[in-house]
Amino acid sequence: MEMGARILAAFLLSQVFCAGAQEEGEIDCTPGFQVKEYQVQYNGGFPAGEPLLQVAFNDCKGNQDVQFEVSHPDFVVDEEGRLSPRRDVIDSGTVMFIHGQSIHSDDMAQVDILGAPPRSPQTLREILGLGQIPYRQRRSLLVPPMFVPENQRPPFPRSIGKVISADMEENHVFHLTGKGADQDPKGVFRINRLTGEVAVQRPLDREAIAMYYLQVSTTDLSGKVVEGPVALEVSVIDQNDNRPIFQESRYAGEVLEGSPTGTTVMTMTAYDADDPNTENAVLRYHISKQSPSKPSPNMFYIDPEKGDIVTVISSSLLDRETLPTTQYELEIVAKDMAGSDVGLTGTATATITITDKNDHAPEFTHSLFQATVDEGSTGVIVNLTVDDRDDPATGAWRAVYSIINGNVGQSFEVHTNPDNNEGMLSVVKPLDYENTAYHTLLIKVENEDPLVPDVGYGPSSTATVHVTVLDVNEGPMFFPDPMVVTKRENVPVGSFVATLNATDPDILQTQSIRFALLKDPAGWLTVNPVKGTVNTTAILDRESPFVRNNMYSAVFMATDNGSPPATGTGTLVITLEDDNDNAPYVSPSVARVCEDAKDLNVVVLGGQDKDIYPNAEPFSIELGKQPGLEKTWKVSRINNTHAQVTLLHNLKRANYNLPLLVTDSGVPQLSNSTEIKVQVCTCKKNKMDCNSAWLVRSSMPLCLGLALLSILCL
């Protein structure tokens, strides 16, 4: 570094620390540094003993016994005013301060080191906290910022700077406080109580703590603060002690085949814990290895600064179907120190997949396919095979089939087999040999994804399928099916019911048909095997449990004499009309009443009949024909189906049988002479005591409630 580095005469208009009043005739001289700010270029360090600059200091009294102190302990200003390093220095920081003092002046100057890591605050006025102070105001405690490289080796302590007090007396001492001194982490720094020299006592880690904020003050021996506290900032100078790190060891990216050169595939990003404002954290990327290395070892390029991986190979060679593999692995190296030889490195693997685009149309392996199918059957009849050079299991490979001609009646469908991409041609509506024995279909195949613009579907994307229908012996068919007839119940045994009708669809053959009874749940029917006439073998009963909704169903079978014989089935449904063949009855059959009851209503009776209208309700419910009943009992009609039984006077405790006559509305009418049992019981405190084994104890209100509920449900 040459002597007399460039000095910028940027004079401060501010006030300086002046140690005495000037005489009236000396107004042309301002005591102190005549140049307050200097600049020196940082080129990686400063060799020991090589002067950096010449300071300009004038105390306006001849500069006798001027002494200089530098904020950085490794620099010194000699008596000639030349600033030089005591040793080889690389951790100069971005700024240092020179303190000049004589009996007539006390001042400071700032030296900016260009190209070194920036530190703040940068200016002398900010460091000293002067602001806009009045002219000639004095501040004697001078605390310059200090800088400590991280990861220093013993011995410790090491001096890092000095605090200066112009008013320091013998009974004054320096104190250092804050985190790093008397607060956790304690004991990192200390200050010489007498000289103000600040020292670091152990290695520092910038990545743990990059800046320490301390306070310096002076006190007398009693502990009284004389001056301060003044802030002391200690910056930890970064060293390149952290390698670049990728968040993942493996990264994945994709690029479409045929992409133009320069297509961005993915971005690799590594992180360095070192100071981002230094080259220690400036990363550069490069590809150290590509696997496989064919067709070119340099198919991809990574931007050294951004980490963007782009294609280098031409679009015509980036063909997934012709490349030796569809996946390439790149070993990516990130190096700090802007990629210099001394930089630290970190690695990761980038796997790049060449993805497919639909640049190959599917083609049938044959132009003609043959299939045979039995008439009357359904299901897959032939598998159509295709070739497609695109990537399997993608929309560019998956086939979509369609029938474009010959599917009259929509009897055929074609679907894609997801396992092998074949077209499964199926019969979905049974074919009839007697109608058409041959079918010719034209099938087209396409991809799920559209083809690229310069590729189209050719003749090989269509195929012809010849389908031959084989004749089989088909079973007879009933018509109509089901056959529905109406008959009155109770018709005589042997009565005619219906004549079954069945035809054989094999019209090209002459065959006979025989009938048989396949399912007759009640055993009421028989069929003539040749004529198909159905007659009764028992009485038809509409009230039978085999009858549902007045309908009885039986199943018949028709068999032809083909080889082998074929059968068909048909259903006969008989709707049964009702006869008045069931007498009505009443419920409930048992009633209870208290012997001292004030309410003499005994029970509400409901009439019921297995027959249906008009052979059922309205019912007539009245007392039996026995003489004298009308003196004790009364039956009153409530509605078409219910009647109220009432006592005309209280009875003694006993069991009574009440004769009744119930008549329906059929033609002719049917009547039923029946009786209900009425038990007269002793009732105390809402409890009935009937003193009979078959009686159930129950409350009187419950009985009345049940009777009322029966009326409301009508």
Coordinates of N, CA and C in Angstrom, one line a residue, residues 251-447:
Y251 N -33.2 -33.0 -4.1 CA -34.3 -32.2 -4.7 C -34.7 -32.8 -6.0
A252 N -36.0 -32.5 -6.3 CA -36.6 -33.1 -7.5 C -37.1 -32.0 -8.4
G253 N -36.9 -32.1 -9.7 CA -37.5 -31.2 -10.7 C -37.9 -31.9 -11.9
E254 N -38.7 -31.2 -12.7 CA -39.2 -31.8 -14.0 C -39.0 -30.8 -15.1
V255 N -38.8 -31.4 -16.3 CA -38.7 -30.5 -17.5 C -39.4 -31.3 -18.6
L256 N -40.2 -30.6 -19.4 CA -41.0 -31.3 -20.5 C -40.1 -31.6 -21.6
E257 N -40.2 -32.8 -22.2 CA -39.4 -33.1 -23.3 C -39.6 -32.1 -24.4
G258 N -38.6 -31.9 -25.2 CA -38.7 -30.9 -26.3 C -38.6 -29.5 -25.9
S259 N -38.4 -29.2 -24.6 CA -38.3 -27.8 -24.1 C -37.1 -27.1 -24.8
P260 N -37.3 -25.8 -25.1 CA -36.1 -25.1 -25.8 C -35.0 -24.9 -24.8
T261 N -33.8 -24.8 -25.4 CA -32.6 -24.5 -24.6 C -32.8 -23.3 -23.8
G262 N -32.3 -23.4 -22.5 CA -32.5 -22.3 -21.6 C -33.7 -22.3 -20.7
T263 N -34.5 -23.4 -20.9 CA -35.7 -23.6 -20.0 C -35.3 -23.8 -18.6
T264 N -35.8 -23.0 -17.7 CA -35.5 -23.2 -16.2 C -36.2 -24.4 -15.7
V265 N -35.5 -25.3 -15.1 CA -36.0 -26.6 -14.5 C -36.3 -26.4 -13.1
M266 N -35.4 -25.8 -12.3 CA -35.6 -25.7 -10.8 C -34.6 -24.7 -10.3
T267 N -34.7 -24.4 -9.1 CA -33.8 -23.4 -8.4 C -33.2 -24.1 -7.2
M268 N -31.9 -24.1 -7.0 CA -31.3 -24.7 -5.9 C -30.9 -23.5 -5.0
T269 N -31.1 -23.6 -3.7 CA -30.8 -22.6 -2.8 C -30.1 -23.2 -1.5
A270 N -29.0 -22.7 -1.2 CA -28.2 -23.1 0.0 C -28.2 -21.9 0.9
Y271 N -27.9 -22.1 2.2 CA -27.8 -21.1 3.2 C -26.5 -21.1 3.9
D272 N -25.9 -19.9 4.2 CA -24.7 -19.9 4.9 C -24.9 -19.0 6.2
A273 N -24.5 -19.5 7.3 CA -24.8 -18.8 8.6 C -23.8 -17.7 8.8
D274 N -22.8 -17.5 8.0 CA -21.9 -16.4 8.2 C -22.5 -15.1 7.8
D275 N -21.7 -14.0 8.1 CA -22.2 -12.6 7.9 C -22.6 -12.4 6.4
P276 N -23.9 -12.1 6.2 CA -24.4 -12.0 4.8 C -23.8 -10.7 4.1
N277 N -23.1 -9.8 4.9 CA -22.5 -8.6 4.4 C -21.1 -8.9 4.0
T278 N -20.6 -10.1 4.1 CA -19.2 -10.4 3.8 C -19.2 -11.5 2.7
E279 N -18.1 -11.7 2.2 CA -18.0 -12.8 1.2 C -18.0 -14.1 1.8
N280 N -18.0 -14.2 3.1 CA -18.1 -15.5 3.8 C -19.4 -16.1 3.5
A281 N -20.4 -15.3 3.2 CA -21.8 -15.9 2.9 C -22.2 -15.6 1.5
V282 N -21.3 -15.2 0.6 CA -21.6 -15.0 -0.8 C -21.3 -16.4 -1.5
L283 N -22.4 -17.0 -2.0 CA -22.3 -18.3 -2.5 C -22.3 -18.3 -4.1
R284 N -21.6 -19.3 -4.5 CA -21.6 -19.6 -6.0 C -21.9 -21.1 -6.2
Y285 N -22.7 -21.4 -7.2 CA -23.1 -22.7 -7.5 C -22.4 -23.3 -8.8
H286 N -22.2 -24.6 -8.8 CA -21.8 -25.2 -10.0 C -22.2 -26.7 -9.9
I287 N -22.3 -27.3 -11.1 CA -22.6 -28.7 -11.2 C -21.3 -29.5 -11.3
S288 N -21.1 -30.4 -10.3 CA -19.8 -31.1 -10.3 C -20.0 -32.5 -11.0
K289 N -21.2 -33.0 -11.2 CA -21.4 -34.3 -11.8 C -22.8 -34.4 -12.4
Q290 N -22.9 -35.1 -13.5 CA -24.2 -35.4 -14.1 C -24.2 -36.9 -14.4
S291 N -25.3 -37.6 -14.0 CA -25.4 -39.0 -14.2 C -26.8 -39.3 -14.7
P292 N -26.9 -40.1 -15.8 CA -25.8 -40.5 -16.7 C -25.2 -39.3 -17.5
S293 N -24.1 -39.5 -18.1 CA -23.4 -38.5 -18.8 C -23.8 -38.4 -20.3
K294 N -24.7 -39.3 -20.7 CA -25.1 -39.3 -22.1 C -26.5 -38.8 -22.3
P295 N -26.8 -38.1 -23.4 CA -26.0 -38.0 -24.7 C -24.9 -36.9 -24.5
S296 N -24.9 -36.1 -23.5 CA -23.9 -35.1 -23.3 C -23.7 -34.9 -21.8
P297 N -22.4 -34.7 -21.4 CA -22.2 -34.6 -19.9 C -22.6 -33.2 -19.4
N298 N -23.0 -32.3 -20.3 CA -23.4 -31.0 -20.0 C -24.8 -30.6 -20.5
M299 N -25.7 -31.5 -20.1 CA -27.1 -31.2 -20.6 C -27.7 -30.1 -19.8
F300 N -27.2 -29.7 -18.6 CA -27.8 -28.7 -17.8 C -26.7 -27.7 -17.3
Y301 N -27.2 -26.6 -17.0 CA -26.3 -25.5 -16.5 C -27.0 -24.9 -15.3
I302 N -26.2 -24.5 -14.3 CA -26.7 -23.8 -13.1 C -26.1 -22.4 -13.0
D303 N -27.0 -21.4 -12.9 CA -26.5 -20.0 -12.7 C -25.7 -19.9 -11.4
P304 N -24.5 -19.5 -11.5 CA -23.6 -19.5 -10.3 C -24.1 -18.7 -9.2
E305 N -24.8 -17.6 -9.5 CA -25.3 -16.7 -8.4 C -26.7 -17.0 -8.0
K306 N -27.6 -17.3 -8.9 CA -29.0 -17.5 -8.6 C -29.4 -18.9 -8.3
G307 N -28.6 -19.9 -8.7 CA -28.9 -21.3 -8.5 C -29.9 -21.8 -9.4
D308 N -30.3 -21.1 -10.5 CA -31.3 -21.6 -11.4 C -30.7 -22.7 -12.3
I309 N -31.3 -23.9 -12.4 CA -30.8 -24.9 -13.3 C -31.6 -24.8 -14.6
V310 N -30.9 -24.7 -15.7 CA -31.6 -24.5 -17.0 C -31.0 -25.6 -17.9
T311 N -31.8 -25.8 -19.0 CA -31.4 -26.8 -20.0 C -30.3 -26.2 -20.9
V312 N -29.4 -27.0 -21.3 CA -28.4 -26.7 -22.3 C -28.6 -27.5 -23.6
I313 N -29.1 -28.7 -23.4 CA -29.3 -29.6 -24.6 C -30.3 -29.0 -25.5
S314 N -30.2 -29.3 -26.8 CA -31.2 -28.8 -27.7 C -32.5 -29.5 -27.6
S315 N -33.6 -28.8 -28.0 CA -34.9 -29.3 -27.8 C -35.1 -30.6 -28.6
S316 N -34.4 -30.8 -29.8 CA -34.6 -32.0 -30.5 C -34.0 -33.2 -29.9
L317 N -32.9 -33.0 -29.1 CA -32.2 -34.1 -28.4 C -32.9 -34.4 -27.1
L318 N -33.7 -33.4 -26.6 CA -34.4 -33.6 -25.3 C -35.7 -34.4 -25.6
D319 N -35.5 -35.6 -26.0 CA -36.6 -36.5 -26.5 C -36.7 -37.7 -25.5
R320 N -37.7 -37.7 -24.7 CA -37.9 -38.7 -23.7 C -37.8 -40.2 -24.3
E321 N -38.3 -40.3 -25.5 CA -38.4 -41.7 -26.0 C -37.0 -42.1 -26.6
T322 N -36.1 -41.2 -26.8 CA -34.8 -41.6 -27.4 C -33.6 -41.5 -26.3
L323 N -33.9 -40.7 -25.3 CA -32.8 -40.6 -24.2 C -32.6 -41.9 -23.5
P324 N -31.4 -42.2 -23.0 CA -31.1 -43.4 -22.4 C -31.9 -43.6 -21.1
T325 N -32.3 -42.5 -20.5 CA -33.1 -42.6 -19.2 C -34.0 -41.4 -19.2
T326 N -35.0 -41.4 -18.4 CA -35.9 -40.3 -18.2 C -35.6 -39.5 -16.9
Q327 N -34.5 -39.9 -16.2 CA -34.1 -39.2 -15.0 C -32.6 -39.0 -15.0
Y328 N -32.2 -37.8 -14.7 CA -30.8 -37.4 -14.5 C -30.6 -36.9 -13.1
E329 N -29.4 -37.3 -12.6 CA -29.0 -36.8 -11.3 C -27.8 -35.8 -11.4
L330 N -28.0 -34.7 -10.8 CA -26.9 -33.7 -10.8 C -26.4 -33.5 -9.4
E331 N -25.1 -33.5 -9.2 CA -24.5 -33.1 -8.0 C -24.2 -31.7 -8.0
I332 N -24.9 -30.9 -7.1 CA -24.8 -29.5 -7.0 C -23.9 -29.1 -5.9
V333 N -22.9 -28.2 -6.1 CA -22.0 -27.8 -5.1 C -22.2 -26.3 -4.9
A334 N -22.4 -25.9 -3.7 CA -22.5 -24.5 -3.3 C -21.2 -24.1 -2.5
K335 N -20.5 -23.1 -3.0 CA -19.2 -22.7 -2.3 C -19.3 -21.2 -1.9
D336 N -18.9 -20.9 -0.7 CA -18.9 -19.5 -0.2 C -17.6 -18.8 -0.6
M337 N -17.4 -17.6 -0.1 CA -16.2 -16.8 -0.5 C -16.3 -16.5 -2.0
A338 N -17.6 -16.4 -2.4 CA -17.9 -16.1 -3.9 C -17.2 -17.1 -4.8
G339 N -17.1 -18.3 -4.3 CA -16.6 -19.4 -5.1 C -15.1 -19.5 -5.2
S340 N -14.3 -18.7 -4.4 CA -12.9 -18.7 -4.4 C -12.4 -20.1 -3.9
D341 N -11.1 -20.3 -4.2 CA -10.5 -21.6 -3.8 C -10.5 -21.9 -2.4
V342 N -10.5 -20.8 -1.5 CA -10.5 -21.1 -0.1 C -11.9 -21.2 0.5
G343 N -12.9 -21.1 -0.4 CA -14.3 -21.2 0.1 C -14.7 -22.6 0.6
L344 N -15.6 -22.6 1.5 CA -16.2 -23.9 2.0 C -17.3 -24.3 1.2
T345 N -17.6 -25.6 1.1 CA -18.6 -26.1 0.2 C -19.7 -26.9 0.9
G346 N -20.8 -27.0 0.2 CA -21.9 -27.9 0.6 C -22.5 -28.5 -0.6
T347 N -23.0 -29.7 -0.5 CA -23.5 -30.4 -1.7 C -24.9 -30.9 -1.5
A348 N -25.6 -31.1 -2.7 CA -26.9 -31.7 -2.7 C -27.1 -32.3 -4.0
T349 N -28.1 -33.2 -4.1 CA -28.4 -33.9 -5.4 C -29.7 -33.4 -5.9
A350 N -29.7 -33.0 -7.2 CA -30.9 -32.6 -7.9 C -31.3 -33.7 -8.9
T351 N -32.5 -34.3 -8.8 CA -33.0 -35.3 -9.7 C -34.0 -34.7 -10.7
I352 N -33.6 -34.7 -11.9 CA -34.5 -34.0 -13.0 C -35.1 -35.1 -13.8
T353 N -36.4 -35.1 -13.9 CA -37.2 -36.0 -14.6 C -37.6 -35.4 -15.9
I354 N -37.4 -36.1 -17.0 CA -37.8 -35.6 -18.4 C -39.3 -36.1 -18.5
T355 N -40.2 -35.2 -18.4 CA -41.6 -35.6 -18.5 C -42.1 -35.6 -20.0
D356 N -43.2 -36.4 -20.1 CA -43.6 -36.7 -21.5 C -44.6 -35.7 -22.0
K357 N -44.6 -35.4 -23.2 CA -45.7 -34.7 -23.9 C -46.2 -35.7 -25.0
N358 N -47.5 -35.4 -25.3 CA -48.2 -36.4 -26.2 C -47.7 -36.1 -27.7
D359 N -46.5 -36.6 -28.0 CA -46.0 -36.5 -29.4 C -46.0 -37.8 -30.1
H360 N -46.8 -38.8 -29.6 CA -46.9 -40.1 -30.3 C -48.4 -40.5 -30.2
A361 N -49.0 -40.7 -31.4 CA -50.4 -41.1 -31.4 C -50.5 -42.6 -31.1
P362 N -51.5 -43.1 -30.4 CA -51.6 -44.6 -30.3 C -52.0 -45.3 -31.6
E363 N -51.5 -46.5 -31.8 CA -51.7 -47.2 -33.0 C -52.2 -48.6 -32.7
F364 N -53.2 -49.1 -33.4 CA -53.6 -50.5 -33.2 C -52.6 -51.4 -33.7
T365 N -52.4 -52.6 -33.0 CA -51.4 -53.6 -33.4 C -51.9 -54.4 -34.6
H366 N -53.2 -54.3 -34.8 CA -53.8 -55.0 -36.0 C -54.8 -54.1 -36.6
S367 N -55.0 -54.2 -37.9 CA -56.0 -53.4 -38.5 C -57.4 -54.1 -38.5
L368 N -57.4 -55.4 -38.3 CA -58.6 -56.2 -38.2 C -58.6 -57.1 -37.0
F369 N -59.7 -57.1 -36.2 CA -59.9 -58.0 -35.1 C -61.1 -58.8 -35.4
Q370 N -61.1 -60.1 -34.9 CA -62.2 -61.0 -35.1 C -62.7 -61.4 -33.7
A371 N -64.1 -61.5 -33.6 CA -64.7 -61.9 -32.4 C -66.0 -62.7 -32.7
T372 N -66.2 -63.7 -31.8 CA -67.5 -64.5 -31.8 C -68.2 -64.4 -30.5
V373 N -69.5 -64.5 -30.6 CA -70.3 -64.4 -29.4 C -71.6 -65.2 -29.6
D374 N -72.0 -65.9 -28.5 CA -73.2 -66.6 -28.5 C -74.4 -65.6 -28.5
E375 N -75.4 -65.9 -29.2 CA -76.6 -65.0 -29.2 C -77.2 -65.1 -27.8
G376 N -77.7 -64.0 -27.3 CA -78.3 -63.9 -26.0 C -77.4 -63.7 -24.9
S377 N -76.1 -63.7 -25.1 CA -75.1 -63.5 -24.0 C -74.5 -62.1 -24.1
T378 N -73.9 -61.6 -23.0 CA -73.3 -60.3 -22.8 C -71.9 -60.5 -22.3
G379 N -71.1 -59.4 -22.3 CA -69.8 -59.4 -21.7 C -68.7 -59.1 -22.8
V380 N -67.5 -59.1 -22.3 CA -66.3 -58.8 -23.2 C -66.2 -59.9 -24.2
I381 N -66.0 -59.5 -25.5 CA -65.9 -60.5 -26.6 C -64.5 -60.4 -27.2
V382 N -63.8 -59.3 -27.1 CA -62.4 -59.2 -27.7 C -61.7 -58.0 -27.0
N383 N -60.3 -58.2 -26.9 CA -59.5 -57.2 -26.3 C -58.7 -56.5 -27.5
L384 N -58.8 -55.3 -27.6 CA -58.1 -54.5 -28.7 C -56.8 -54.0 -28.2
T385 N -55.7 -54.3 -28.8 CA -54.3 -53.9 -28.4 C -53.8 -52.8 -29.2
V386 N -53.1 -51.9 -28.5 CA -52.5 -50.7 -29.2 C -51.1 -50.5 -28.7
D387 N -50.3 -49.8 -29.4 CA -48.9 -49.4 -29.0 C -48.9 -47.8 -28.9
D388 N -48.2 -47.4 -27.9 CA -48.1 -45.9 -27.7 C -46.7 -45.7 -27.1
R389 N -45.8 -44.9 -27.7 CA -44.5 -44.7 -27.2 C -44.4 -43.7 -26.1
D390 N -45.5 -43.1 -25.8 CA -45.4 -42.0 -24.7 C -45.3 -42.7 -23.3
D391 N -45.2 -41.9 -22.3 CA -44.9 -42.3 -21.0 C -46.1 -43.1 -20.4
P392 N -46.0 -44.4 -20.1 CA -47.1 -45.1 -19.5 C -47.7 -44.4 -18.2
A393 N -49.0 -44.6 -18.0 CA -49.7 -44.1 -16.8 C -49.8 -42.6 -16.9
T394 N -49.7 -42.0 -18.0 CA -50.0 -40.6 -18.2 C -51.1 -40.4 -19.2
G395 N -51.6 -39.2 -19.2 CA -52.7 -38.9 -20.2 C -52.3 -39.0 -21.6
A396 N -50.9 -38.9 -21.8 CA -50.4 -39.0 -23.2 C -50.3 -40.4 -23.7
W397 N -50.5 -41.4 -22.7 CA -50.4 -42.8 -23.1 C -51.7 -43.5 -22.9
R398 N -52.5 -43.1 -21.9 CA -53.8 -43.7 -21.7 C -54.7 -43.6 -22.9
A399 N -55.3 -44.7 -23.3 CA -56.1 -44.7 -24.5 C -57.6 -44.5 -24.2
V400 N -58.3 -43.9 -25.1 CA -59.7 -43.7 -25.1 C -60.3 -44.2 -26.4
Y401 N -61.2 -45.3 -26.3 CA -61.7 -46.0 -27.5 C -63.1 -45.5 -27.7
S402 N -63.5 -45.5 -29.0 CA -64.9 -45.2 -29.3 C -65.3 -46.0 -30.6
I403 N -66.6 -46.3 -30.7 CA -67.1 -47.0 -31.8 C -67.7 -45.9 -32.8
I404 N -67.1 -45.8 -33.9 CA -67.5 -44.7 -34.8 C -68.4 -45.2 -36.0
N405 N -68.6 -46.5 -36.1 CA -69.5 -47.0 -37.1 C -69.9 -48.5 -36.8
G406 N -71.2 -48.8 -37.2 CA -71.6 -50.2 -37.1 C -72.4 -50.6 -35.8
N407 N -72.5 -49.6 -34.9 CA -73.1 -50.0 -33.6 C -74.6 -49.7 -33.7
V408 N -75.3 -50.4 -34.6 CA -76.7 -50.2 -34.7 C -77.4 -50.8 -33.5
G409 N -78.3 -50.0 -32.9 CA -79.0 -50.5 -31.7 C -78.2 -50.4 -30.4
Q410 N -77.0 -49.8 -30.5 CA -76.2 -49.6 -29.3 C -76.0 -50.9 -28.5
S411 N -75.7 -52.0 -29.3 CA -75.5 -53.3 -28.6 C -74.1 -53.5 -28.1
F412 N -73.2 -52.6 -28.5 CA -71.8 -52.8 -28.2 C -71.3 -51.5 -27.4
E413 N -70.3 -51.8 -26.5 CA -69.6 -50.7 -25.8 C -68.1 -51.1 -25.8
V414 N -67.3 -50.1 -25.7 CA -65.8 -50.3 -25.6 C -65.3 -49.5 -24.5
H415 N -64.5 -50.1 -23.6 CA -63.9 -49.4 -22.5 C -62.4 -49.7 -22.4
T416 N -61.7 -48.8 -21.7 CA -60.2 -49.0 -21.6 C -59.9 -49.8 -20.3
N417 N -59.1 -50.8 -20.5 CA -58.6 -51.6 -19.4 C -57.5 -50.8 -18.7
P418 N -57.7 -50.3 -17.4 CA -56.7 -49.4 -16.8 C -55.4 -50.1 -16.5
D419 N -55.4 -51.5 -16.5 CA -54.1 -52.2 -16.2 C -53.2 -52.3 -17.4
N420 N -53.7 -52.4 -18.6 CA -52.8 -52.7 -19.8 C -53.2 -51.8 -21.0
N421 N -54.1 -50.8 -20.8 CA -54.5 -49.9 -21.8 C -55.2 -50.5 -23.0
E422 N -55.6 -51.7 -22.9 CA -56.3 -52.4 -24.0 C -57.8 -51.9 -24.1
G423 N -58.4 -52.0 -25.2 CA -59.8 -51.7 -25.4 C -60.6 -53.0 -25.2
M424 N -61.5 -53.0 -24.3 CA -62.4 -54.1 -24.0 C -63.7 -53.9 -24.7
L425 N -63.9 -54.6 -25.9 CA -65.2 -54.5 -26.6 C -66.2 -55.5 -26.0
S426 N -67.3 -55.0 -25.6 CA -68.3 -55.8 -24.9 C -69.7 -55.7 -25.6
V427 N -70.4 -56.8 -25.4 CA -71.8 -56.8 -25.8 C -72.7 -56.5 -24.6
V428 N -73.4 -55.4 -24.7 CA -74.2 -54.9 -23.6 C -75.7 -55.2 -23.8
K429 N -76.1 -55.4 -25.0 CA -77.5 -55.9 -25.3 C -77.4 -57.2 -26.0
P430 N -78.1 -58.2 -25.6 CA -78.0 -59.6 -26.2 C -78.3 -59.5 -27.7
L431 N -77.5 -60.2 -28.5 CA -77.6 -60.2 -29.9 C -78.5 -61.4 -30.3
D432 N -79.2 -61.3 -31.4 CA -80.1 -62.3 -31.9 C -79.6 -62.9 -33.2
Y433 N -79.3 -64.1 -33.2 CA -78.7 -64.8 -34.4 C -79.8 -64.8 -35.5
E434 N -81.0 -65.0 -35.2 CA -82.1 -65.0 -36.2 C -82.3 -63.6 -36.8
N435 N -81.9 -62.6 -36.1 CA -82.0 -61.2 -36.7 C -80.8 -60.8 -37.5
T436 N -79.6 -60.9 -36.9 CA -78.4 -60.6 -37.7 C -77.3 -61.5 -37.2
A437 N -76.6 -62.2 -38.1 CA -75.6 -63.1 -37.7 C -74.2 -62.5 -37.7
Y438 N -74.0 -61.4 -38.3 CA -72.7 -60.7 -38.5 C -72.8 -59.2 -38.2
H439 N -71.8 -58.7 -37.5 CA -71.7 -57.3 -37.3 C -70.3 -56.8 -37.6
T440 N -70.2 -55.6 -38.2 CA -68.9 -55.0 -38.5 C -68.8 -53.7 -37.8
L441 N -67.8 -53.5 -37.0 CA -67.6 -52.3 -36.2 C -66.3 -51.6 -36.6
L442 N -66.3 -50.3 -36.6 CA -65.1 -49.5 -36.8 C -64.8 -48.8 -35.5
I443 N -63.6 -49.1 -35.0 CA -63.2 -48.6 -33.6 C -62.1 -47.5 -33.8
K444 N -62.1 -46.4 -33.1 CA -61.1 -45.4 -33.1 C -60.5 -45.3 -31.7
V445 N -59.1 -45.1 -31.7 CA -58.4 -44.9 -30.4 C -57.8 -43.5 -30.4
E446 N -57.9 -42.8 -29.2 CA -57.2 -41.5 -29.0 C -56.6 -41.6 -27.6
N447 N -55.9 -40.5 -27.3 CA -55.3 -40.3 -26.0 C -56.2 -39.4 -25.1

